[in-house]
JSON list of C-alpha atoms in Angstrom, two decimals:
[
{"chain": "I", "resi": 13, "resn": "MET", "atom": "CA", "xyz": [-3.99, 21.18, 7.09]},
{"chain": "I", "resi": 14, "resn": "HIS", "atom": "CA", "xyz": [-1.00, 18.93, 6.44]},
{"chain": "I", "resi": 15, "resn": "LYS", "atom": "CA", "xyz": [0.91, 18.29, 3.23]},
{"chain": "I", "resi": 16, "resn": "ILE", "atom": "CA", "xyz": [2.59, 15.12, 2.00]},
{"chain": "I", "resi": 17, "resn": "LYS", "atom": "CA", "xyz": [6.34, 15.49, 1.54]},
{"chain": "I", "resi": 18, "resn": "ARG", "atom": "CA", "xyz": [7.35, 11.92, 0.70]},
{"chain": "I", "resi": 19, "resn": "ALA", "atom": "CA", "xyz": [6.01, 8.50, -0.29]},
{"chain": "I", "resi": 20, "resn": "ILE", "atom": "CA", "xyz": [6.71, 4.92, 0.68]},
{"chain": "I", "resi": 21, "resn": "ILE", "atom": "CA", "xyz": [5.80, 2.28, -1.89]},
{"chain": "I", "resi": 22, "resn": "MET", "atom": "CA", "xyz": [5.52, -1.29, -0.62]},
{"chain": "I", "resi": 23, "resn": "ALA", "atom": "CA", "xyz": [6.96, -3.66, -3.23]},
{"chain": "I", "resi": 24, "resn": "ALA", "atom": "CA", "xyz": [8.74, -6.47, -1.37]},
{"chain": "I", "resi": 25, "resn": "GLY", "atom": "CA", "xyz": [6.17, -9.28, -1.59]},
{"chain": "I", "resi": 26, "resn": "LEU", "atom": "CA", "xyz": [6.44, -12.65, -3.34]},
{"chain": "I", "resi": 27, "resn": "GLY", "atom": "CA", "xyz": [3.26, -12.24, -5.39]},
{"chain": "I", "resi": 28, "resn": "LYS", "atom": "CA", "xyz": [2.41, -15.93, -4.99]},
{"chain": "I", "resi": 29, "resn": "ARG", "atom": "CA", "xyz": [-1.16, -15.56, -6.28]},
{"chain": "I", "resi": 30, "resn": "MET", "atom": "CA", "xyz": [0.22, -14.25, -9.57]},
{"chain": "I", "resi": 31, "resn": "GLN", "atom": "CA", "xyz": [2.53, -17.16, -10.33]},
{"chain": "I", "resi": 32, "resn": "PRO", "atom": "CA", "xyz": [3.89, -18.16, -12.81]},
{"chain": "I", "resi": 33, "resn": "LEU", "atom": "CA", "xyz": [4.10, -14.51, -13.91]},
{"chain": "I", "resi": 34, "resn": "THR", "atom": "CA", "xyz": [5.90, -13.53, -10.73]},
{"chain": "I", "resi": 35, "resn": "LEU", "atom": "CA", "xyz": [8.51, -16.28, -10.88]},
{"chain": "I", "resi": 36, "resn": "GLU", "atom": "CA", "xyz": [10.79, -13.93, -12.82]},
{"chain": "I", "resi": 37, "resn": "THR", "atom": "CA", "xyz": [9.07, -10.56, -12.47]},
{"chain": "I", "resi": 38, "resn": "PRO", "atom": "CA", "xyz": [7.99, -8.88, -9.21]},
{"chain": "I", "resi": 39, "resn": "LYS", "atom": "CA", "xyz": [4.27, -8.16, -9.25]},
{"chain": "I", "resi": 40, "resn": "PRO", "atom": "CA", "xyz": [4.63, -4.33, -9.25]},
{"chain": "I", "resi": 41, "resn": "LEU", "atom": "CA", "xyz": [6.72, -4.59, -12.43]},
{"chain": "I", "resi": 42, "resn": "ILE", "atom": "CA", "xyz": [4.15, -6.61, -14.37]},
{"chain": "I", "resi": 43, "resn": "GLU", "atom": "CA", "xyz": [2.87, -4.71, -17.38]},
{"chain": "I", "resi": 44, "resn": "VAL", "atom": "CA", "xyz": [-0.85, -4.11, -17.84]},
{"chain": "I", "resi": 45, "resn": "ASN", "atom": "CA", "xyz": [-1.71, -2.84, -21.31]},
{"chain": "I", "resi": 46, "resn": "GLY", "atom": "CA", "xyz": [1.91, -1.86, -21.87]},
{"chain": "I", "resi": 47, "resn": "LYS", "atom": "CA", "xyz": [2.52, -0.08, -18.58]},
{"chain": "I", "resi": 48, "resn": "ARG", "atom": "CA", "xyz": [4.00, -1.48, -15.38]},
{"chain": "I", "resi": 49, "resn": "MET", "atom": "CA", "xyz": [1.74, -1.21, -12.34]},
{"chain": "I", "resi": 50, "resn": "ILE", "atom": "CA", "xyz": [4.31, 0.69, -10.29]},
{"chain": "I", "resi": 51, "resn": "ASP", "atom": "CA", "xyz": [4.69, 3.28, -13.07]},
{"chain": "I", "resi": 52, "resn": "THR", "atom": "CA", "xyz": [1.08, 4.37, -12.54]},
{"chain": "I", "resi": 53, "resn": "VAL", "atom": "CA", "xyz": [1.84, 4.88, -8.86]},
{"chain": "I", "resi": 54, "resn": "ILE", "atom": "CA", "xyz": [5.07, 6.83, -9.41]},
{"chain": "I", "resi": 55, "resn": "ASN", "atom": "CA", "xyz": [3.56, 8.99, -12.15]},
{"chain": "I", "resi": 56, "resn": "ALA", "atom": "CA", "xyz": [0.54, 9.81, -9.98]},
{"chain": "I", "resi": 57, "resn": "LEU", "atom": "CA", "xyz": [2.83, 10.82, -7.13]},
{"chain": "I", "resi": 58, "resn": "HIS", "atom": "CA", "xyz": [4.84, 13.07, -9.46]},
{"chain": "I", "resi": 59, "resn": "LYS", "atom": "CA", "xyz": [1.67, 14.73, -10.74]},
{"chain": "I", "resi": 60, "resn": "ASN", "atom": "CA", "xyz": [0.96, 15.70, -7.14]},
{"chain": "I", "resi": 61, "resn": "GLY", "atom": "CA", "xyz": [4.43, 17.11, -6.56]},
{"chain": "I", "resi": 62, "resn": "ILE", "atom": "CA", "xyz": [5.58, 14.15, -4.46]},
{"chain": "I", "resi": 63, "resn": "ASN", "atom": "CA", "xyz": [9.09, 13.39, -5.68]},
{"chain": "I", "resi": 64, "resn": "GLU", "atom": "CA", "xyz": [10.83, 11.94, -2.60]},
{"chain": "I", "resi": 65, "resn": "ILE", "atom": "CA", "xyz": [9.94, 8.28, -3.03]},
{"chain": "I", "resi": 66, "resn": "TYR", "atom": "CA", "xyz": [11.13, 5.25, -1.07]},
{"chain": "I", "resi": 67, "resn": "ILE", "atom": "CA", "xyz": [10.42, 1.83, -2.55]},
{"chain": "I", "resi": 68, "resn": "VAL", "atom": "CA", "xyz": [10.68, -1.12, -0.16]},
{"chain": "I", "resi": 69, "resn": "VAL", "atom": "CA", "xyz": [11.98, -4.14, -2.06]},
{"chain": "I", "resi": 70, "resn": "GLY", "atom": "CA", "xyz": [12.72, -7.74, -1.19]},
{"chain": "I", "resi": 71, "resn": "TYR", "atom": "CA", "xyz": [11.72, -10.47, -3.64]},
{"chain": "I", "resi": 72, "resn": "LEU", "atom": "CA", "xyz": [13.71, -10.11, -6.87]},
{"chain": "I", "resi": 73, "resn": "LYS", "atom": "CA", "xyz": [15.00, -6.81, -5.51]},
{"chain": "I", "resi": 74, "resn": "GLU", "atom": "CA", "xyz": [17.54, -6.36, -8.30]},
{"chain": "I", "resi": 75, "resn": "LYS", "atom": "CA", "xyz": [14.72, -6.02, -10.85]},
{"chain": "I", "resi": 76, "resn": "PHE", "atom": "CA", "xyz": [13.74, -2.68, -9.31]},
{"chain": "I", "resi": 77, "resn": "GLU", "atom": "CA", "xyz": [17.12, -1.07, -9.97]},
{"chain": "I", "resi": 78, "resn": "VAL", "atom": "CA", "xyz": [15.95, -0.05, -13.44]},
{"chain": "I", "resi": 79, "resn": "LEU", "atom": "CA", "xyz": [13.68, 2.50, -11.73]},
{"chain": "I", "resi": 80, "resn": "LEU", "atom": "CA", "xyz": [16.72, 4.37, -10.43]},
{"chain": "I", "resi": 81, "resn": "ASP", "atom": "CA", "xyz": [17.71, 5.15, -14.01]},
{"chain": "I", "resi": 82, "resn": "GLU", "atom": "CA", "xyz": [14.21, 5.99, -15.15]},
{"chain": "I", "resi": 83, "resn": "TYR", "atom": "CA", "xyz": [13.12, 8.31, -12.33]},
{"chain": "I", "resi": 84, "resn": "GLU", "atom": "CA", "xyz": [14.76, 10.92, -10.11]},
{"chain": "I", "resi": 85, "resn": "GLY", "atom": "CA", "xyz": [14.19, 11.01, -6.38]},
{"chain": "I", "resi": 86, "resn": "ILE", "atom": "CA", "xyz": [13.81, 7.27, -5.87]},
{"chain": "I", "resi": 87, "resn": "THR", "atom": "CA", "xyz": [15.55, 5.35, -3.09]},
{"chain": "I", "resi": 88, "resn": "LEU", "atom": "CA", "xyz": [15.32, 1.58, -2.74]},
{"chain": "I", "resi": 89, "resn": "ILE", "atom": "CA", "xyz": [15.09, 0.18, 0.80]},
{"chain": "I", "resi": 90, "resn": "GLU", "atom": "CA", "xyz": [15.77, -3.54, 1.21]},
{"chain": "I", "resi": 91, "resn": "ASN", "atom": "CA", "xyz": [13.50, -5.62, 3.43]},
{"chain": "I", "resi": 92, "resn": "PRO", "atom": "CA", "xyz": [15.55, -8.68, 4.47]},
{"chain": "I", "resi": 93, "resn": "TYR", "atom": "CA", "xyz": [12.50, -10.16, 6.25]},
{"chain": "I", "resi": 94, "resn": "TYR", "atom": "CA", "xyz": [10.20, -10.23, 3.22]},
{"chain": "I", "resi": 95, "resn": "ASP", "atom": "CA", "xyz": [10.04, -14.03, 2.93]},
{"chain": "I", "resi": 96, "resn": "THR", "atom": "CA", "xyz": [9.55, -14.79, 6.65]},
{"chain": "I", "resi": 97, "resn": "CYS", "atom": "CA", "xyz": [7.38, -11.92, 7.93]},
{"chain": "I", "resi": 98, "resn": "ASN", "atom": "CA", "xyz": [4.18, -10.18, 6.91]},
{"chain": "I", "resi": 99, "resn": "ASN", "atom": "CA", "xyz": [4.24, -6.65, 5.53]},
{"chain": "I", "resi": 100, "resn": "ILE", "atom": "CA", "xyz": [4.75, -5.09, 8.95]},
{"chain": "I", "resi": 101, "resn": "SER", "atom": "CA", "xyz": [8.41, -5.81, 8.16]},
{"chain": "I", "resi": 102, "resn": "SER", "atom": "CA", "xyz": [8.34, -3.58, 5.08]},
{"chain": "I", "resi": 103, "resn": "LEU", "atom": "CA", "xyz": [7.13, -0.53, 6.96]},
{"chain": "I", "resi": 104, "resn": "TYR", "atom": "CA", "xyz": [9.45, -1.33, 9.84]},
{"chain": "I", "resi": 105, "resn": "VAL", "atom": "CA", "xyz": [12.53, -1.05, 7.59]},
{"chain": "I", "resi": 106, "resn": "ALA", "atom": "CA", "xyz": [11.20, 2.27, 6.20]},
{"chain": "I", "resi": 107, "resn": "ARG", "atom": "CA", "xyz": [10.16, 3.66, 9.59]},
{"chain": "I", "resi": 108, "resn": "GLU", "atom": "CA", "xyz": [12.63, 6.57, 9.50]},
{"chain": "I", "resi": 109, "resn": "HIS", "atom": "CA", "xyz": [10.54, 8.18, 6.74]},
{"chain": "I", "resi": 110, "resn": "LEU", "atom": "CA", "xyz": [7.12, 8.22, 8.42]},
{"chain": "I", "resi": 111, "resn": "SER", "atom": "CA", "xyz": [6.67, 11.98, 8.68]},
{"chain": "I", "resi": 112, "resn": "ASP", "atom": "CA", "xyz": [4.11, 13.65, 6.39]},
{"chain": "I", "resi": 113, "resn": "VAL", "atom": "CA", "xyz": [4.10, 10.54, 4.24]},
{"chain": "I", "resi": 114, "resn": "ILE", "atom": "CA", "xyz": [1.78, 8.72, 1.89]},
{"chain": "I", "resi": 115, "resn": "ILE", "atom": "CA", "xyz": [2.06, 4.93, 1.93]},
{"chain": "I", "resi": 116, "resn": "LEU", "atom": "CA", "xyz": [0.98, 2.87, -1.07]},
{"chain": "I", "resi": 117, "resn": "ASP", "atom": "CA", "xyz": [1.31, -0.59, -2.55]},
{"chain": "I", "resi": 118, "resn": "GLY", "atom": "CA", "xyz": [3.30, -0.89, -5.75]},
{"chain": "I", "resi": 119, "resn": "ASP", "atom": "CA", "xyz": [0.96, -3.45, -7.28]},
{"chain": "I", "resi": 120, "resn": "GLN", "atom": "CA", "xyz": [-1.99, -1.10, -7.80]},
{"chain": "I", "resi": 121, "resn": "ILE", "atom": "CA", "xyz": [-3.07, 0.66, -10.96]},
{"chain": "I", "resi": 122, "resn": "ILE", "atom": "CA", "xyz": [-3.94, 4.30, -10.39]},
{"chain": "I", "resi": 123, "resn": "TYR", "atom": "CA", "xyz": [-6.22, 5.81, -13.02]},
{"chain": "I", "resi": 124, "resn": "ASN", "atom": "CA", "xyz": [-7.01, 9.08, -11.25]},
{"chain": "I", "resi": 125, "resn": "PRO", "atom": "CA", "xyz": [-3.94, 10.88, -9.84]},
{"chain": "I", "resi": 126, "resn": "GLU", "atom": "CA", "xyz": [-6.20, 13.23, -7.87]},
{"chain": "I", "resi": 127, "resn": "ILE", "atom": "CA", "xyz": [-6.71, 10.51, -5.25]},
{"chain": "I", "resi": 128, "resn": "LEU", "atom": "CA", "xyz": [-3.10, 11.17, -4.16]},
{"chain": "I", "resi": 129, "resn": "ASN", "atom": "CA", "xyz": [-3.75, 14.84, -3.38]},
{"chain": "I", "resi": 130, "resn": "PRO", "atom": "CA", "xyz": [-0.94, 15.86, -0.99]},
{"chain": "I", "resi": 131, "resn": "ASN", "atom": "CA", "xyz": [-3.14, 18.08, 1.19]},
{"chain": "I", "resi": 132, "resn": "PHE", "atom": "CA", "xyz": [-4.97, 16.42, 4.07]},
{"chain": "I", "resi": 133, "resn": "THR", "atom": "CA", "xyz": [-6.45, 17.18, 7.47]},
{"chain": "I", "resi": 134, "resn": "LEU", "atom": "CA", "xyz": [-6.42, 13.85, 9.32]},
{"chain": "I", "resi": 135, "resn": "SER", "atom": "CA", "xyz": [-4.12, 10.89, 8.95]},
{"chain": "I", "resi": 136, "resn": "GLY", "atom": "CA", "xyz": [-6.03, 7.97, 7.45]},
{"chain": "I", "resi": 137, "resn": "TYR", "atom": "CA", "xyz": [-6.95, 5.92, 4.44]},
{"chain": "I", "resi": 138, "resn": "ASN", "atom": "CA", "xyz": [-8.42, 6.30, 0.98]},
{"chain": "I", "resi": 139, "resn": "ALA", "atom": "CA", "xyz": [-11.75, 4.52, 0.84]},
{"chain": "I", "resi": 140, "resn": "ILE", "atom": "CA", "xyz": [-14.76, 3.96, -1.39]},
{"chain": "I", "resi": 141, "resn": "TRP", "atom": "CA", "xyz": [-18.36, 3.65, -0.24]},
{"chain": "I", "resi": 142, "resn": "THR", "atom": "CA", "xyz": [-19.93, 0.28, -0.84]},
{"chain": "I", "resi": 143, "resn": "ASP", "atom": "CA", "xyz": [-23.59, -0.68, -0.40]},
{"chain": "I", "resi": 144, "resn": "GLY", "atom": "CA", "xyz": [-23.07, -4.33, -1.32]},
{"chain": "I", "resi": 145, "resn": "PHE", "atom": "CA", "xyz": [-21.05, -6.97, 0.48]},
{"chain": "I", "resi": 146, "resn": "THR", "atom": "CA", "xyz": [-17.25, -6.98, 0.38]},
{"chain": "I", "resi": 147, "resn": "ASP", "atom": "CA", "xyz": [-14.78, -9.27, 2.11]},
{"chain": "I", "resi": 148, "resn": "GLU", "atom": "CA", "xyz": [-12.18, -6.50, 2.15]},
{"chain": "I", "resi": 149, "resn": "TRP", "atom": "CA", "xyz": [-11.50, -4.44, 5.27]},
{"chain": "I", "resi": 150, "resn": "LEU", "atom": "CA", "xyz": [-14.55, -2.25, 5.89]},
{"chain": "I", "resi": 151, "resn": "LEU", "atom": "CA", "xyz": [-14.55, 0.98, 7.85]},
{"chain": "I", "resi": 152, "resn": "THR", "atom": "CA", "xyz": [-17.29, 2.60, 9.90]},
{"chain": "I", "resi": 153, "resn": "VAL", "atom": "CA", "xyz": [-17.01, 6.39, 9.74]},
{"chain": "I", "resi": 154, "resn": "GLU", "atom": "CA", "xyz": [-18.83, 8.87, 11.98]},
{"chain": "I", "resi": 155, "resn": "ASP", "atom": "CA", "xyz": [-18.35, 12.63, 11.63]},
{"chain": "I", "resi": 156, "resn": "ASN", "atom": "CA", "xyz": [-15.45, 11.96, 9.27]},
{"chain": "I", "resi": 157, "resn": "ILE", "atom": "CA", "xyz": [-13.64, 9.85, 11.89]},
{"chain": "I", "resi": 158, "resn": "ILE", "atom": "CA", "xyz": [-12.97, 6.11, 11.56]},
{"chain": "I", "resi": 159, "resn": "THR", "atom": "CA", "xyz": [-14.67, 4.48, 14.55]},
{"chain": "I", "resi": 160, "resn": "HIS", "atom": "CA", "xyz": [-14.41, 0.79, 13.62]},
{"chain": "I", "resi": 161, "resn": "CYS", "atom": "CA", "xyz": [-12.70, -1.53, 11.15]},
{"chain": "I", "resi": 162, "resn": "SER", "atom": "CA", "xyz": [-13.89, -5.01, 10.18]},
{"chain": "I", "resi": 163, "resn": "ARG", "atom": "CA", "xyz": [-11.22, -7.37, 8.86]},
{"chain": "I", "resi": 164, "resn": "THR", "atom": "CA", "xyz": [-13.90, -9.70, 7.50]},
{"chain": "I", "resi": 165, "resn": "GLY", "atom": "CA", "xyz": [-15.77, -7.08, 5.50]},
{"chain": "I", "resi": 166, "resn": "GLY", "atom": "CA", "xyz": [-19.50, -6.52, 5.46]},
{"chain": "I", "resi": 167, "resn": "GLU", "atom": "CA", "xyz": [-21.86, -4.18, 3.66]},
{"chain": "I", "resi": 168, "resn": "LYS", "atom": "CA", "xyz": [-22.81, -0.51, 3.70]},
{"chain": "I", "resi": 169, "resn": "GLY", "atom": "CA", "xyz": [-19.47, 0.89, 4.71]},
{"chain": "I", "resi": 170, "resn": "TRP", "atom": "CA", "xyz": [-16.19, 2.37, 3.50]},
{"chain": "I", "resi": 171, "resn": "GLN", "atom": "CA", "xyz": [-13.88, -0.15, 1.85]},
{"chain": "I", "resi": 172, "resn": "LEU", "atom": "CA", "xyz": [-10.26, 0.52, 2.81]},
{"chain": "I", "resi": 173, "resn": "PHE", "atom": "CA", "xyz": [-7.63, 0.76, 0.10]},
{"chain": "I", "resi": 174, "resn": "SER", "atom": "CA", "xyz": [-3.85, 0.58, 0.39]},
{"chain": "I", "resi": 175, "resn": "VAL", "atom": "CA", "xyz": [-3.33, 4.33, 0.17]},
{"chain": "I", "resi": 176, "resn": "SER", "atom": "CA", "xyz": [-2.83, 6.16, 3.46]},
{"chain": "I", "resi": 177, "resn": "ARG", "atom": "CA", "xyz": [-1.51, 9.49, 4.72]},
{"chain": "I", "resi": 178, "resn": "TRP", "atom": "CA", "xyz": [0.28, 10.11, 8.02]},
{"chain": "I", "resi": 179, "resn": "ASN", "atom": "CA", "xyz": [1.17, 13.50, 9.46]},
{"chain": "I", "resi": 180, "resn": "SER", "atom": "CA", "xyz": [4.39, 14.02, 11.40]},
{"chain": "I", "resi": 181, "resn": "GLU", "atom": "CA", "xyz": [2.83, 13.43, 14.83]},
{"chain": "I", "resi": 182, "resn": "ASP", "atom": "CA", "xyz": [1.04, 10.22, 13.85]},
{"chain": "I", "resi": 183, "resn": "GLY", "atom": "CA", "xyz": [4.05, 9.09, 11.85]},
{"chain": "I", "resi": 184, "resn": "GLU", "atom": "CA", "xyz": [6.24, 9.37, 14.94]},
{"chain": "I", "resi": 185, "resn": "LYS", "atom": "CA", "xyz": [3.72, 7.32, 16.92]},
{"chain": "I", "resi": 186, "resn": "LEU", "atom": "CA", "xyz": [3.52, 4.76, 14.16]},
{"chain": "I", "resi": 187, "resn": "LYS", "atom": "CA", "xyz": [7.31, 4.46, 14.14]},
{"chain": "I", "resi": 188, "resn": "LYS", "atom": "CA", "xyz": [7.36, 3.85, 17.90]},
{"chain": "I", "resi": 189, "resn": "HIS", "atom": "CA", "xyz": [4.56, 1.30, 17.74]},
{"chain": "I", "resi": 190, "resn": "LEU", "atom": "CA", "xyz": [6.20, -0.55, 14.85]},
{"chain": "I", "resi": 191, "resn": "GLU", "atom": "CA", "xyz": [9.36, -0.88, 16.89]},
{"chain": "I", "resi": 192, "resn": "ILE", "atom": "CA", "xyz": [7.45, -2.18, 19.90]},
{"chain": "I", "resi": 193, "resn": "GLU", "atom": "CA", "xyz": [5.54, -4.77, 17.89]},
{"chain": "I", "resi": 194, "resn": "PHE", "atom": "CA", "xyz": [8.37, -5.87, 15.61]},
{"chain": "I", "resi": 195, "resn": "GLU", "atom": "CA", "xyz": [11.33, -5.72, 17.98]},
{"chain": "I", "resi": 196, "resn": "GLN", "atom": "CA", "xyz": [10.00, -6.23, 21.50]},
{"chain": "I", "resi": 197, "resn": "ARG", "atom": "CA", "xyz": [6.89, -8.32, 20.98]},
{"chain": "I", "resi": 198, "resn": "GLN", "atom": "CA", "xyz": [8.18, -10.14, 17.90]},
{"chain": "I", "resi": 199, "resn": "ASN", "atom": "CA", "xyz": [4.73, -9.63, 16.38]},
{"chain": "I", "resi": 200, "resn": "ARG", "atom": "CA", "xyz": [5.86, -10.19, 12.81]},
{"chain": "I", "resi": 201, "resn": "GLN", "atom": "CA", "xyz": [2.95, -11.94, 11.10]},
{"chain": "I", "resi": 202, "resn": "ILE", "atom": "CA", "xyz": [0.52, -9.03, 11.07]},
{"chain": "I", "resi": 203, "resn": "TYR", "atom": "CA", "xyz": [-0.19, -6.36, 8.49]},
{"chain": "I", "resi": 204, "resn": "TRP", "atom": "CA", "xyz": [1.38, -3.02, 9.26]},
{"chain": "I", "resi": 205, "resn": "ASP", "atom": "CA", "xyz": [-2.11, -1.50, 9.14]},
{"chain": "I", "resi": 206, "resn": "ASP", "atom": "CA", "xyz": [-2.98, -3.63, 12.19]},
{"chain": "I", "resi": 207, "resn": "VAL", "atom": "CA", "xyz": [-0.66, -1.49, 14.29]},
{"chain": "I", "resi": 208, "resn": "ALA", "atom": "CA", "xyz": [-2.80, 1.65, 14.24]},
{"chain": "I", "resi": 209, "resn": "MET", "atom": "CA", "xyz": [-6.15, -0.03, 13.57]},
{"chain": "I", "resi": 210, "resn": "PHE", "atom": "CA", "xyz": [-6.07, -2.84, 16.11]},
{"chain": "I", "resi": 211, "resn": "CYS", "atom": "CA", "xyz": [-2.96, -2.71, 18.33]},
{"chain": "I", "resi": 212, "resn": "TYR", "atom": "CA", "xyz": [-3.16, 0.96, 19.36]},
{"chain": "I", "resi": 213, "resn": "PRO", "atom": "CA", "xyz": [-6.50, 2.33, 18.07]},
{"chain": "I", "resi": 214, "resn": "GLU", "atom": "CA", "xyz": [-6.97, 4.64, 21.05]},
{"chain": "I", "resi": 215, "resn": "GLU", "atom": "CA", "xyz": [-3.81, 6.57, 20.13]},
{"chain": "I", "resi": 216, "resn": "TYR", "atom": "CA", "xyz": [-4.88, 7.61, 16.63]},
{"chain": "I", "resi": 217, "resn": "THR", "atom": "CA", "xyz": [-7.69, 9.75, 15.24]},
{"chain": "I", "resi": 218, "resn": "LEU", "atom": "CA", "xyz": [-8.00, 8.63, 11.64]},
{"chain": "I", "resi": 219, "resn": "GLY", "atom": "CA", "xyz": [-10.17, 9.86, 8.80]},
{"chain": "I", "resi": 220, "resn": "ILE", "atom": "CA", "xyz": [-10.77, 8.89, 5.18]},
{"chain": "I", "resi": 221, "resn": "THR", "atom": "CA", "xyz": [-10.13, 10.36, 1.75]},
{"chain": "I", "resi": 222, "resn": "GLU", "atom": "CA", "xyz": [-13.09, 9.54, -0.43]},
{"chain": "I", "resi": 223, "resn": "MET", "atom": "CA", "xyz": [-12.61, 8.19, -3.93]},
{"chain": "I", "resi": 224, "resn": "GLN", "atom": "CA", "xyz": [-14.51, 6.27, -6.59]},
{"chain": "I", "resi": 225, "resn": "LYS", "atom": "CA", "xyz": [-14.21, 2.62, -7.58]},
{"chain": "I", "resi": 226, "resn": "SER", "atom": "CA", "xyz": [-12.90, 3.57, -11.03]},
{"chain": "I", "resi": 227, "resn": "ASP", "atom": "CA", "xyz": [-10.02, 5.63, -9.59]},
{"chain": "I", "resi": 228, "resn": "ILE", "atom": "CA", "xyz": [-7.82, 2.69, -8.66]},
{"chain": "I", "resi": 229, "resn": "ILE", "atom": "CA", "xyz": [-7.66, -1.06, -9.19]},
{"chain": "I", "resi": 230, "resn": "GLU", "atom": "CA", "xyz": [-6.02, -3.69, -7.02]},
{"chain": "I", "resi": 231, "resn": "ILE", "atom": "CA", "xyz": [-5.22, -6.83, -9.00]},
{"chain": "I", "resi": 232, "resn": "ASP", "atom": "CA", "xyz": [-5.13, -9.95, -6.83]},
{"chain": "I", "resi": 233, "resn": "SER", "atom": "CA", "xyz": [-5.14, -12.81, -9.32]},
{"chain": "I", "resi": 234, "resn": "ILE", "atom": "CA", "xyz": [-4.19, -13.80, -12.84]},
{"chain": "I", "resi": 235, "resn": "SER", "atom": "CA", "xyz": [-7.86, -14.00, -13.79]},
{"chain": "I", "resi": 236, "resn": "GLU", "atom": "CA", "xyz": [-8.35, -10.38, -12.75]},
{"chain": "I", "resi": 237, "resn": "LEU", "atom": "CA", "xyz": [-5.24, -9.44, -14.70]},
{"chain": "I", "resi": 238, "resn": "ALA", "atom": "CA", "xyz": [-6.48, -11.29, -17.78]},
{"chain": "I", "resi": 239, "resn": "SER", "atom": "CA", "xyz": [-9.81, -9.44, -17.61]},
{"chain": "I", "resi": 240, "resn": "MET", "atom": "CA", "xyz": [-7.87, -6.21, -18.08]},
{"chain": "I", "resi": 241, "resn": "ASP", "atom": "CA", "xyz": [-5.19, -7.37, -20.52]},
{"chain": "I", "resi": 242, "resn": "GLU", "atom": "CA", "xyz": [-6.00, -10.17, -22.97]},
{"chain": "I", "resi": 243, "resn": "LYS", "atom": "CA", "xyz": [-2.41, -11.30, -23.40]},
{"chain": "I", "resi": 244, "resn": "TYR", "atom": "CA", "xyz": [-2.58, -12.95, -19.97]},
{"chain": "I", "resi": 245, "resn": "LYS", "atom": "CA", "xyz": [-5.55, -15.18, -20.79]},
{"chain": "I", "resi": 246, "resn": "LYS", "atom": "CA", "xyz": [-3.22, -18.02, -21.78]},
{"chain": "I", "resi": 247, "resn": "TYR", "atom": "CA", "xyz": [-2.01, -18.23, -18.17]},
{"chain": "I", "resi": 248, "resn": "ILE", "atom": "CA", "xyz": [-5.51, -19.00, -16.95]},
{"chain": "I", "resi": 249, "resn": "ARG", "atom": "CA", "xyz": [-5.51, -22.16, -19.05]},
{"chain": "I", "resi": 250, "resn": "GLU", "atom": "CA", "xyz": [-2.05, -23.08, -17.81]},
{"chain": "I", "resi": 251, "resn": "VAL", "atom": "CA", "xyz": [-2.84, -22.70, -14.11]}
]
């Protein structure tokens, strides 16, 4: 059994699909029903005793400085590549903290803090079972081990979410592989998840942490945001 000691929150992106809201506010700092998305992530981490938190920032990075006054234990890490590279760059700049770590996106809304339980057996991802079709990444799991991942989705499988745990051994491997891909191979337009899932799958034994659809929400568009908070409906007419 392993235990999470720290967290990395990915919050460097441009949030283009949420414009014009994100022209002045980074997506993780957008309020939904009076609460910023990233607050739900930080509060859920704290409820699980995870207080060493690294937030990777890039776009409108200065806006995140308010969090340093509001919470203890937070360190901001700047990603200078945020506007030219995919999110592999964000984990690359935070690679020194990949031991016994939970990695999350800052633009999620966490309703059930229990999904961030710090105790885990295998490195791997939070996932929900889906019978119907999804175009999100879909995992095949056999004997609690991830055996395949489809980037194009499918049906009857485990939908991957942007919450993952990495023990010290796998974190060290992930650090090494990030350096190879980002520095040596200049492979900078991939997701960081590609590194373990597709670049070096034979070197990791990954599992899943089961959760329910209602435990967490990923908001990808203004229309999805407006369905949760009526004050954003006016932006649908403006787009």
